[in-house]
Coordinates of C-alpha atoms and ligand atoms in Angstrom, one line a residue:
X10 CA -55.5 12.6 91.3
X11 CA -58.7 12.7 89.1
X12 CA -60.4 9.5 88.0
X13 CA -59.2 10.1 84.5
X14 CA -55.7 10.3 85.7
X15 CA -56.1 7.0 87.5
X16 CA -57.5 5.3 84.4
X17 CA -54.7 6.7 82.2
X18 CA -52.1 5.6 84.7
X19 CA -53.5 2.1 84.9
X20 CA -53.6 1.9 81.1
X21 CA -49.9 2.9 80.9
X22 CA -49.0 0.3 83.5
X23 CA -50.9 -2.4 81.6
X24 CA -49.3 -1.3 78.3
X25 CA -45.8 -1.3 79.7
X26 CA -46.2 -4.6 81.5
X27 CA -47.7 -6.2 78.3
X28 CA -44.8 -4.9 76.2
X29 CA -42.3 -6.1 78.8
X30 CA -43.9 -9.6 78.9
X31 CA -43.9 -9.7 75.1
X32 CA -40.3 -8.7 75.0
X33 CA -39.3 -11.3 77.6
X34 CA -41.3 -13.9 75.8
X35 CA -39.7 -13.1 72.4
X36 CA -36.2 -13.2 73.9
X37 CA -36.8 -16.3 76.0
X38 CA -38.6 -18.1 73.1
X39 CA -35.8 -17.4 70.7
X40 CA -33.3 -18.7 73.2
X41 CA -35.3 -21.7 74.2
X42 CA -36.1 -22.9 70.6
X43 CA -32.6 -22.3 69.4
X44 CA -31.3 -24.4 72.4
X45 CA -33.8 -27.1 71.7
X46 CA -32.7 -27.5 68.1
X47 CA -29.0 -27.2 69.0
X48 CA -29.4 -30.1 71.4
X49 CA -30.7 -32.2 68.5
X50 CA -27.7 -31.3 66.4
X51 CA -29.5 -28.6 64.3
X52 CA -27.5 -25.4 63.9
X53 CA -28.1 -22.2 61.9
X54 CA -27.4 -18.5 61.6
X55 CA -28.0 -16.5 64.8
X56 CA -29.8 -13.5 63.3
X57 CA -30.9 -10.3 65.0
X58 CA -33.5 -9.7 67.6
X59 CA -37.0 -9.3 66.0
X60 CA -35.8 -9.3 62.4
X61 CA -33.8 -12.6 62.6
X62 CA -31.9 -13.2 59.3
X63 CA -34.1 -11.0 57.2
X64 CA -31.4 -8.5 56.5
X65 CA -29.0 -11.2 55.4
X66 CA -31.6 -12.8 53.2
X67 CA -32.5 -9.5 51.6
X68 CA -28.9 -8.7 50.7
X69 CA -28.1 -12.2 49.4
X70 CA -31.3 -12.2 47.3
X71 CA -30.4 -8.7 45.9
X72 CA -26.9 -10.0 44.9
X73 CA -28.5 -13.1 43.5
X74 CA -30.7 -11.1 41.2
X75 CA -27.7 -9.6 39.6
X76 CA -26.3 -12.9 38.5
X77 CA -26.7 -13.9 34.8
X78 CA -26.6 -17.6 34.2
X79 CA -25.2 -19.4 31.2
X80 CA -28.2 -20.5 29.0
X81 CA -27.1 -24.1 29.5
X82 CA -27.0 -23.8 33.3
X83 CA -30.2 -25.0 34.9
X84 CA -29.0 -24.4 38.5
X85 CA -31.2 -21.5 39.5
X86 CA -30.6 -21.8 43.2
X87 CA -27.8 -19.2 43.5
X88 CA -30.3 -16.7 42.1
X89 CA -33.5 -17.7 43.9
X90 CA -32.4 -19.4 47.2
X91 CA -28.8 -18.1 47.8
X92 CA -29.3 -18.0 51.6
X93 CA -30.2 -21.7 51.7
X94 CA -27.2 -22.6 49.6
X95 CA -24.9 -20.7 52.0
X96 CA -26.5 -22.1 55.2
X97 CA -26.6 -25.7 53.9
X98 CA -22.9 -25.5 53.2
X99 CA -22.3 -24.2 56.8
X100 CA -24.8 -26.2 58.8
X101 CA -25.8 -29.2 56.8
X102 CA -29.1 -30.2 55.1
X103 CA -31.4 -29.4 58.0
X104 CA -30.9 -26.0 59.7
X105 CA -32.7 -23.4 61.7
X106 CA -33.0 -19.7 60.9
X107 CA -35.2 -16.9 62.0
X108 CA -37.5 -15.1 59.6
X109 CA -38.5 -12.0 61.7
X110 CA -39.8 -13.5 65.0
X111 CA -40.6 -16.9 63.3
X112 CA -38.3 -19.9 63.7
X113 CA -37.9 -21.7 60.4
X114 CA -36.6 -25.2 59.8
X115 CA -35.5 -26.1 56.4
X116 CA -36.4 -29.7 55.2
X117 CA -34.6 -31.0 52.2
X118 CA -35.0 -34.7 52.7
X119 CA -37.9 -35.9 50.3
X120 CA -39.0 -38.5 52.9
X121 CA -39.4 -35.8 55.6
X122 CA -41.1 -33.5 53.1
X123 CA -43.5 -36.3 52.3
X124 CA -44.3 -36.8 56.0
X125 CA -45.1 -33.1 56.4
X126 CA -47.2 -32.8 53.2
X127 CA -49.2 -36.0 53.6
X128 CA -50.1 -35.5 57.2
X129 CA -53.9 -36.0 57.2
X130 CA -54.7 -34.8 60.7
X131 CA -53.8 -31.2 60.0
X132 CA -50.8 -31.2 62.3
X133 CA -48.8 -29.3 59.7
X134 CA -51.2 -26.6 58.5
X135 CA -50.4 -23.8 56.2
X136 CA -48.9 -20.6 57.6
X137 CA -51.3 -17.7 58.4
X138 CA -51.0 -15.5 55.2
X139 CA -49.8 -11.9 55.4
X140 CA -52.5 -9.3 54.4
X141 CA -51.0 -8.5 51.0
X142 CA -51.3 -12.2 50.0
X143 CA -54.9 -12.3 51.3
X144 CA -55.6 -9.2 49.2
X145 CA -54.3 -11.0 46.1
X146 CA -55.8 -14.4 46.3
X147 CA -58.5 -14.0 48.9
X148 CA -59.2 -16.6 51.5
X149 CA -59.9 -19.3 48.9
X150 CA -59.0 -22.9 48.7
X151 CA -55.3 -22.4 48.9
X152 CA -55.4 -20.5 52.2
X153 CA -58.3 -22.1 54.2
X154 CA -57.7 -24.8 56.8
X155 CA -59.5 -27.6 58.5
X156 CA -63.3 -28.0 58.1
X157 CA -63.5 -24.8 56.1
X158 CA -60.9 -26.2 53.6
X159 CA -62.9 -29.5 53.4
X160 CA -66.1 -27.6 52.5
X161 CA -64.3 -25.5 49.8
X162 CA -62.5 -28.5 48.3
X163 CA -65.8 -30.4 48.2
X164 CA -67.5 -27.7 46.1
X165 CA -64.6 -27.1 43.8
X166 CA -63.3 -30.6 43.1
X167 CA -66.1 -31.7 40.6
X168 CA -64.9 -28.9 38.3
X169 CA -61.6 -30.7 37.9
X170 CA -62.5 -34.4 37.2
X171 CA -60.8 -36.0 34.3
X172 CA -64.1 -36.1 32.3
X173 CA -64.7 -32.4 32.9
X174 CA -61.2 -31.6 31.9
X175 CA -61.4 -33.5 28.6
X176 CA -64.4 -31.4 27.6
X177 CA -62.3 -28.3 28.2
X178 CA -59.7 -29.3 25.6
X179 CA -61.7 -27.6 22.8
X180 CA -61.8 -24.3 24.6
X181 CA -58.1 -24.5 25.4
X182 CA -57.3 -25.2 21.8
X183 CA -59.6 -22.4 20.6
X184 CA -57.8 -19.9 22.8
X185 CA -54.4 -21.2 21.6
X186 CA -55.6 -21.1 18.0
X187 CA -56.4 -17.4 18.2
X188 CA -53.0 -16.6 19.8
X189 CA -51.2 -18.6 17.1
X190 CA -53.1 -16.9 14.3
X191 CA -51.8 -13.6 15.7
X192 CA -48.3 -15.0 15.7
X193 CA -48.7 -16.2 12.1
X194 CA -49.8 -12.7 11.0
X195 CA -46.8 -11.1 12.8
X196 CA -44.4 -13.6 11.2
X197 CA -46.0 -13.0 7.8
X198 CA -45.6 -9.3 8.1
X199 CA -41.9 -9.9 9.0
X200 CA -41.6 -12.0 5.9
X201 CA -40.5 -15.2 7.7
X202 CA -38.6 -15.1 11.0
X203 CA -39.9 -12.8 13.8
X204 CA -38.6 -12.0 17.2
X205 CA -41.2 -12.1 19.9
X206 CA -41.3 -11.8 23.7
X207 CA -43.3 -14.9 24.4
X208 CA -43.8 -15.0 28.2
X209 CA -46.4 -12.1 28.1
X210 CA -48.1 -13.8 25.2
X211 CA -48.4 -17.0 27.1
X212 CA -49.7 -15.2 30.2
X213 CA -52.4 -13.6 28.2
X214 CA -53.3 -17.0 26.7
X215 CA -53.5 -18.8 30.1
X216 CA -55.7 -15.9 31.4
X217 CA -58.0 -16.4 28.4
X218 CA -58.1 -20.2 29.0
X219 CA -59.0 -19.9 32.7
X220 CA -61.6 -17.2 32.0
X221 CA -63.3 -19.4 29.3
X222 CA -63.0 -22.7 31.1
X223 CA -63.8 -21.8 34.7
X224 CA -65.8 -18.6 34.5
X225 CA -67.5 -18.6 31.1
X226 CA -65.9 -15.2 30.3
X227 CA -62.8 -14.2 28.4
X228 CA -59.5 -12.5 28.9
X229 CA -61.0 -9.2 27.8
X230 CA -63.9 -9.4 30.2
X231 CA -61.6 -10.4 33.1
X232 CA -58.8 -8.1 32.1
X233 CA -59.4 -5.7 34.9
X234 CA -59.0 -8.6 37.4
X235 CA -55.8 -9.8 35.8
X236 CA -54.3 -6.3 35.6
X237 CA -55.2 -5.4 39.2
X238 CA -53.9 -8.8 40.4
X239 CA -50.6 -8.1 38.6
X240 CA -50.2 -4.9 40.7
X241 CA -51.4 -6.7 43.9
X242 CA -48.8 -9.4 43.1
X243 CA -46.0 -6.8 43.0
X244 CA -47.2 -5.3 46.3
X245 CA -47.3 -8.8 47.9
X246 CA -43.8 -9.7 46.5
X247 CA -42.4 -6.5 47.9
X248 CA -43.7 -7.2 51.4
X249 CA -42.7 -10.9 51.5
X250 CA -39.4 -10.1 53.1
X251 CA -40.8 -7.6 55.7
X252 CA -41.7 -8.4 59.3
X253 CA -45.5 -8.2 59.4
X254 CA -46.7 -5.7 62.1
X255 CA -50.2 -6.7 63.3
X256 CA -52.8 -4.1 62.5
X257 CA -50.6 -2.2 60.0
X258 CA -52.9 -3.3 57.2
X259 CA -55.7 -1.1 58.6
X260 CA -53.7 2.1 58.5
X261 CA -54.5 4.5 55.6
X262 CA -50.8 4.5 54.4
X263 CA -50.2 5.2 50.7
X264 CA -49.5 1.6 50.1
X265 CA -52.6 0.4 51.8
X266 CA -54.8 3.0 50.0
X267 CA -53.4 1.7 46.7
X268 CA -54.1 -1.9 47.8
X269 CA -57.7 -1.2 48.8
X270 CA -58.3 0.5 45.4
X271 CA -57.0 -2.5 43.5
X272 CA -59.0 -4.8 45.7
X273 CA -62.2 -2.8 44.9
X274 CA -61.4 -3.1 41.1
X275 CA -61.0 -6.8 41.4
X276 CA -64.3 -7.1 43.4
X277 CA -66.3 -5.0 41.0
X278 CA -65.2 -6.9 37.9
X279 CA -65.8 -10.2 39.6
X280 CA -69.3 -9.0 40.7
X281 CA -70.0 -8.1 37.1
X282 CA -69.1 -11.6 35.9
X283 CA -71.1 -13.2 38.7
X284 CA -74.1 -10.9 38.0
X285 CA -74.1 -12.2 34.4
X286 CA -74.8 -15.7 35.7
X287 CA -77.4 -14.5 38.2
X288 CA -79.2 -12.7 35.4
X289 CA -79.2 -15.7 33.1
X290 CA -82.6 -17.3 32.4
X291 CA -81.3 -20.9 32.7
X292 CA -82.6 -22.9 35.7
X293 CA -79.0 -24.0 36.5
X294 CA -75.9 -21.8 36.8
X295 CA -73.9 -24.2 34.7
X296 CA -71.3 -26.8 35.5
X297 CA -68.1 -24.9 35.1
X298 CA -66.2 -23.8 38.3
X299 CA -68.3 -20.6 38.7
X300 CA -71.5 -22.4 38.1
X301 CA -70.7 -25.1 40.7
X302 CA -69.8 -22.5 43.2
X303 CA -72.9 -20.6 42.6
X304 CA -75.1 -23.7 42.9
X305 CA -73.5 -24.3 46.3
X306 CA -74.5 -20.9 47.3
X307 CA -78.2 -21.6 46.8
X308 CA -80.0 -22.6 50.0
X309 CA -81.8 -25.8 49.1
X310 CA -83.8 -27.3 52.0
X311 CA -84.5 -30.4 49.9
X312 CA -80.8 -31.4 49.9
X313 CA -79.2 -33.7 52.3
X314 CA -77.1 -30.7 53.4
X315 CA -79.3 -27.8 54.3
X316 CA -78.2 -24.3 53.7
X317 CA -75.3 -22.8 51.7
X318 CA -72.0 -24.6 51.2
X319 CA -70.3 -21.4 50.1
X320 CA -71.3 -17.8 50.9
X321 CA -71.1 -15.1 48.2
X322 CA -68.0 -13.7 49.9
X323 CA -66.4 -17.1 49.8
X324 CA -67.2 -17.4 46.1
X325 CA -65.6 -14.1 45.5
X326 CA -62.4 -15.3 47.3
X327 CA -62.4 -18.5 45.3
X328 CA -62.7 -16.5 42.1
X329 CA -59.6 -14.4 43.1
X330 CA -57.7 -17.6 43.8
X331 CA -58.5 -19.3 40.5
X332 CA -58.1 -16.2 38.4
X333 CA -54.7 -15.8 39.8
X334 CA -53.2 -19.3 40.3
X335 CA -55.1 -20.7 37.3
X336 CA -53.1 -18.5 34.9
X337 CA -49.9 -17.4 36.5
X338 CA -48.5 -20.9 37.2
X339 CA -49.3 -22.5 33.8
X340 CA -48.0 -19.6 31.8
X341 CA -44.6 -19.9 33.5
X342 CA -44.6 -23.7 32.9
X343 CA -45.2 -23.0 29.2
X344 CA -42.6 -20.2 29.1
X345 CA -39.9 -22.5 30.6
X346 CA -40.9 -25.3 28.3
X347 CA -40.5 -23.1 25.3
X348 CA -37.1 -22.0 26.6
X349 CA -36.0 -25.6 27.0
X350 CA -37.2 -26.5 23.5
X351 CA -35.3 -23.5 22.1
X352 CA -32.1 -24.5 23.8
X353 CA -32.5 -28.2 23.0
X354 CA -33.3 -28.2 19.2
X355 CA -33.0 -32.1 19.0
X356 CA -35.8 -32.4 21.6
X357 CA -37.9 -29.8 19.7
X358 CA -37.6 -32.0 16.6
X359 CA -38.4 -35.2 18.5
X360 CA -41.5 -33.6 20.1
X361 CA -42.7 -32.2 16.7
X362 CA -42.4 -35.6 15.1
X363 CA -44.4 -37.1 18.0
X364 CA -47.1 -34.4 17.7
X365 CA -47.4 -34.7 13.9
X366 CA -47.6 -38.5 14.3
X367 CA -50.3 -38.5 17.0
X368 CA -52.3 -35.4 16.2
X369 CA -51.5 -34.6 12.5
X370 CA -51.7 -30.9 11.7
X371 CA -55.3 -30.4 13.0
X372 CA -56.6 -29.3 16.4
X373 CA -55.6 -32.0 18.9
X374 CA -58.3 -33.6 21.1
X375 CA -57.9 -35.1 24.6
X376 CA -57.3 -38.7 23.3
X377 CA -54.5 -37.5 21.0
X378 CA -52.9 -35.5 23.7
X379 CA -52.9 -38.5 26.1
X380 CA -50.6 -40.3 23.6
X381 CA -47.9 -37.5 23.7
X382 CA -45.4 -39.3 25.9
X383 CA -42.3 -37.3 25.0
X384 CA -44.2 -34.0 25.4
X385 CA -45.2 -35.1 28.9
X386 CA -41.7 -36.0 29.8
X387 CA -40.4 -32.6 28.7
X388 CA -43.1 -30.9 30.7
X389 CA -42.2 -32.9 33.8
X390 CA -38.5 -32.1 33.3
X391 CA -39.4 -28.4 32.9
X392 CA -41.4 -28.7 36.2
X393 CA -38.4 -30.2 37.9
X394 CA -35.8 -27.7 36.7
X395 CA -38.0 -24.6 36.5
X396 CA -41.1 -25.4 38.6
X397 CA -43.1 -22.2 39.1
X398 CA -43.4 -22.8 42.9
X399 CA -39.9 -22.5 44.4
X400 CA -40.7 -23.5 47.9
X401 CA -43.6 -24.3 50.3
X402 CA -44.2 -23.5 53.9
X403 CA -46.1 -25.3 56.7
X404 CA -46.0 -25.0 60.5
X405 CA -46.2 -27.4 63.4
X406 CA -49.6 -27.1 65.1
X407 CA -48.2 -28.8 68.2
X408 CA -44.9 -30.3 69.2
X409 CA -44.3 -32.9 66.4
X410 CA -41.8 -35.6 65.8
X411 CA -40.3 -35.6 62.3
X412 CA -37.7 -38.3 61.5
X413 CA -35.3 -38.0 64.4
X414 CA -36.3 -34.4 65.2
X415 CA -38.7 -33.0 67.6
X416 CA -40.2 -29.8 66.1
X417 CA -41.6 -27.4 68.7
X418 CA -45.1 -26.0 68.2
X419 CA -45.4 -23.0 65.9
X420 CA -42.0 -23.7 64.2
X421 CA -42.4 -23.1 60.5
X422 CA -41.2 -25.7 58.1
X423 CA -39.8 -24.7 54.7
X424 CA -39.7 -27.2 51.8
X425 CA -37.3 -25.7 49.2
X426 CA -38.6 -27.5 46.1
X427 CA -35.9 -26.0 43.8
X428 CA -33.2 -27.5 46.0
X429 CA -34.9 -30.9 46.4
X430 CA -35.3 -31.1 42.6
X431 CA -31.5 -30.7 42.2
X432 CA -30.3 -33.1 44.8
X433 CA -27.8 -35.4 43.1
X434 CA -28.3 -38.1 45.7
X435 CA -32.0 -38.3 44.8
X436 CA -31.9 -37.5 41.1
X437 CA -28.5 -38.9 40.1
X438 CA -25.3 -37.3 38.9
X439 CA -27.1 -35.5 36.0
X440 CA -29.5 -33.7 38.3
X441 CA -28.5 -30.3 37.0
X442 CA -28.9 -31.4 33.4
X443 CA -32.0 -31.4 31.1
X444 CA -32.8 -35.0 30.6
X445 CA -36.5 -35.7 30.0
X446 CA -35.8 -39.4 29.6
X447 CA -35.5 -39.8 33.4
X448 CA -39.3 -39.7 33.3
X449 CA -39.7 -42.5 30.8
X450 CA -41.0 -44.9 33.4
X451 CA -43.3 -42.4 35.1
X452 CA -42.8 -39.9 37.9
X453 CA -42.4 -42.3 40.8
X454 CA -39.5 -44.1 39.0
X455 CA -37.6 -41.0 37.9
X456 CA -35.7 -40.5 41.2
X457 CA -34.5 -42.6 44.1
X458 CA -37.5 -41.4 46.1
X459 CA -41.0 -41.8 44.6
X460 CA -42.2 -38.4 45.8
X461 CA -39.1 -36.4 44.8
X462 CA -41.0 -34.4 42.2
X463 CA -42.9 -31.8 44.3
X464 CA -43.8 -29.3 41.6
X465 CA -47.5 -29.8 42.3
X466 CA -46.9 -30.8 45.9
X467 CA -48.3 -34.1 47.3
X468 CA -50.9 -35.2 49.9
X469 CA -54.3 -33.7 50.6
X470 CA -53.3 -30.2 49.8
X471 CA -51.7 -31.1 46.4
X472 CA -52.5 -28.8 43.5
X473 CA -56.2 -29.2 42.5
X474 CA -55.4 -27.8 39.0
X475 CA -52.5 -30.1 38.1
X476 CA -54.3 -32.1 35.5
X477 CA -55.8 -29.0 34.1
X478 CA -52.4 -27.4 33.9
X479 CA -50.8 -30.4 32.2
X480 CA -53.7 -30.7 29.7
X481 CA -53.5 -27.0 28.9
X482 CA -49.7 -27.1 28.5
X483 CA -49.8 -30.2 26.3
X484 CA -52.5 -28.6 24.1
X485 CA -50.5 -25.4 23.7
X486 CA -47.1 -26.9 23.1
X487 CA -48.5 -29.4 20.6
X488 CA -50.2 -26.6 18.6
X489 CA -47.1 -24.4 18.7
X490 CA -44.9 -27.2 17.4
X491 CA -47.4 -28.0 14.6
X492 CA -47.0 -24.5 13.3
X493 CA -43.7 -22.9 14.3
X494 CA -40.0 -23.6 14.7
X495 CA -38.5 -21.9 17.7
X496 CA -35.1 -20.7 18.6
X497 CA -33.7 -18.4 21.3
X498 CA -33.2 -14.7 20.5
X499 CA -29.6 -13.5 21.0
X500 CA -31.3 -10.8 23.3
X501 CA -32.4 -13.4 25.8
X502 CA -30.8 -13.0 29.3
X503 CA -30.9 -16.2 31.4
X504 CA -32.1 -14.8 34.8
X505 CA -34.8 -17.0 36.4
X506 CA -36.3 -15.0 39.2
X507 CA -38.7 -15.9 42.0
X508 CA -41.3 -13.1 41.7
X509 CA -43.9 -15.0 43.5
X510 CA -43.5 -17.7 40.9
X511 CA -40.4 -18.6 38.9
X512 CA -40.2 -16.6 35.8
X513 CA -37.6 -15.1 33.4
X514 CA -36.6 -11.7 35.0
X515 CA -36.2 -10.1 31.5
X516 CA -38.9 -12.1 29.7
X517 CA -38.3 -14.7 27.0
X518 CA -37.6 -13.2 23.5
X519 CA -37.5 -16.0 20.9
X520 CA -37.2 -16.2 17.1
X521 CA -40.3 -17.6 15.6
X522 CA -40.4 -19.2 12.1
X523 CA -43.7 -20.5 10.6
X524 CA -43.2 -24.1 9.3
X525 CA -45.1 -23.5 6.1
X526 CA -42.8 -20.6 4.9
Ligands
HEM15 C1 -47.8 -25.6 36.3 C2 -48.9 -25.2 36.9 C3 -49.1 -25.3 38.4 C4 -48.2 -25.6 39.4 C5 -46.7 -25.9 39.3 C6 -48.9 -25.6 40.6 C7 -48.3 -25.8 41.9 C8 -49.0 -25.9 43.1 C9 -48.5 -26.2 44.3 C10 -47.0 -26.6 44.6 C11 -49.5 -26.2 45.2 C12 -49.4 -26.5 46.7 C13 -49.0 -25.2 47.4 C14 -48.8 -25.4 48.9 O1 -49.3 -26.4 49.5 O2 -48.2 -24.5 49.6 C15 -50.7 -25.9 44.5 C16 -51.9 -25.7 45.1 C17 -53.0 -25.3 44.5 N1 -53.2 -25.0 43.1 FE1 -51.7 -25.3 41.7 N2 -50.2 -25.3 40.4 C18 -50.3 -25.2 39.0 C19 -51.5 -24.9 38.3 C20 -52.7 -24.7 38.9 C21 -53.9 -24.4 38.2 C22 -54.0 -24.3 36.7 C23 -54.9 -24.2 39.1 C24 -56.4 -23.9 38.9 C25 -57.0 -23.9 37.8 C26 -54.3 -24.4 40.4 C27 -55.0 -24.2 41.7 C28 -54.4 -24.6 42.9 C29 -55.2 -24.5 44.1 C30 -56.6 -24.0 44.3 C31 -54.3 -24.9 45.1 C32 -54.6 -25.1 46.6 C33 -55.2 -26.5 46.8 C34 -55.5 -26.8 48.2 O3 -54.9 -26.3 49.1 O4 -56.5 -27.6 48.4 N3 -53.0 -24.7 40.3 N4 -50.4 -25.7 43.2

């Protein structure tokens, strides 16, 4: 036999033996982990080899998306988490299922969720992101871990202090004002009442706000990024329920080619925005988010910490993160709040009275907004019932004890926020109802557990933009209520869908009536 034949033969043997060992490992691991949980009294669906329960999840979610809810029903779980509802009724609150080759344990007890989320030693890190999510948000703050995350958070945090946020109110209000002027024109053309799909309007508005406040640009300038990210979001959402095959992302498939093209578009537009700052004649890059990141990229030997804190590539990734999460999340919070105000006219009136009392009819400032107690309560109730983030995931970095359970290393933990937010034992018998007054004594007193509201998460990885989002939402809601009366269009279909974030599947058409007509 020639040398080449020997080498090829050896390669084939190595390949077959690795495959065999991988197969044995997978089968043995599935069996061992399932047995370990069964012994602790945790059951769950068996699932299939390799794909686990993915097929069942897909078919239940598909059926869920066909459900149309009554507009007064706030229980979105049969649409967005139908598999959890089914398995909870079969196996109890805590159960094990397999997502492809990954064991997943569902945590619905707010105390256990708190222990996972507030672990300061990094023993419950985030799950390694799939390539399509990395393409969408980059390896920015939300996806980094350990020392890398500390470094990123250190650079980014100063852009979100309360003092900084207060100074952004003017910009937020200016963006809202220009959207509302367009609404006014449309209503005038329609001679009074006008039907309008409001969720896309609010998405454009929040894109404009994040562009102005964090990047010193505008929606128009960043439009290419937002549009490309929308397409990347669709690609990512489509691959969420697929088993990730390592290496597949490098193959020049049609899908990957399309993804690469979109990634290039995002990168080029961001580079253009960054270049604008580099070309500026000022000695500093400014103190908005982009400016702070770019300062941290300068190598300054005079500083206590020599060298760069963030590289240009890391800045690029942070830009992707903030462009995306900075607008998507808040726009959906605004959309659902408008929906709730349309379906609860008495609350709409109460809020308008409060806004006119505290802010008059002019542009509200940060001090005025801080007095809007009822508006805050309604926003919190919107976050409870229609929080944009439906669930979170973590994994066990080593064998961990959680309550009475031992969680084996590499098990993934799912925290289904939408289910925890509706637990009647935690929130009371009216958990499925819209009752903003539950927040009258603050978030920690609204439920039986002080950390039951998880819309922004808790612990060290809690949302860095939560105060920004709340300030923006208050500004926009106050300014809408000053100018318009809102009611639901008869064309609205109540179909909340988890398309990465919770949003109305068919948009939110409303009837808009200017108050001065
Ligand atoms: C209603 C609006 C928002 C909601 C409901 C929301 C929700 C969340 C949640 C639940 C997390 C934790 C995710 C996890 O641990 O898996 C998170 C993290 C994060 N959010 Fe938000 N968010 C909102 C607005 C914003 C805004 C406006 C920004 C930026 C301007 C932002 C930036 C981030 C970042 C960077 C992280 C990662 C933080 C870290 O890991 O250190 N979010 N958000």
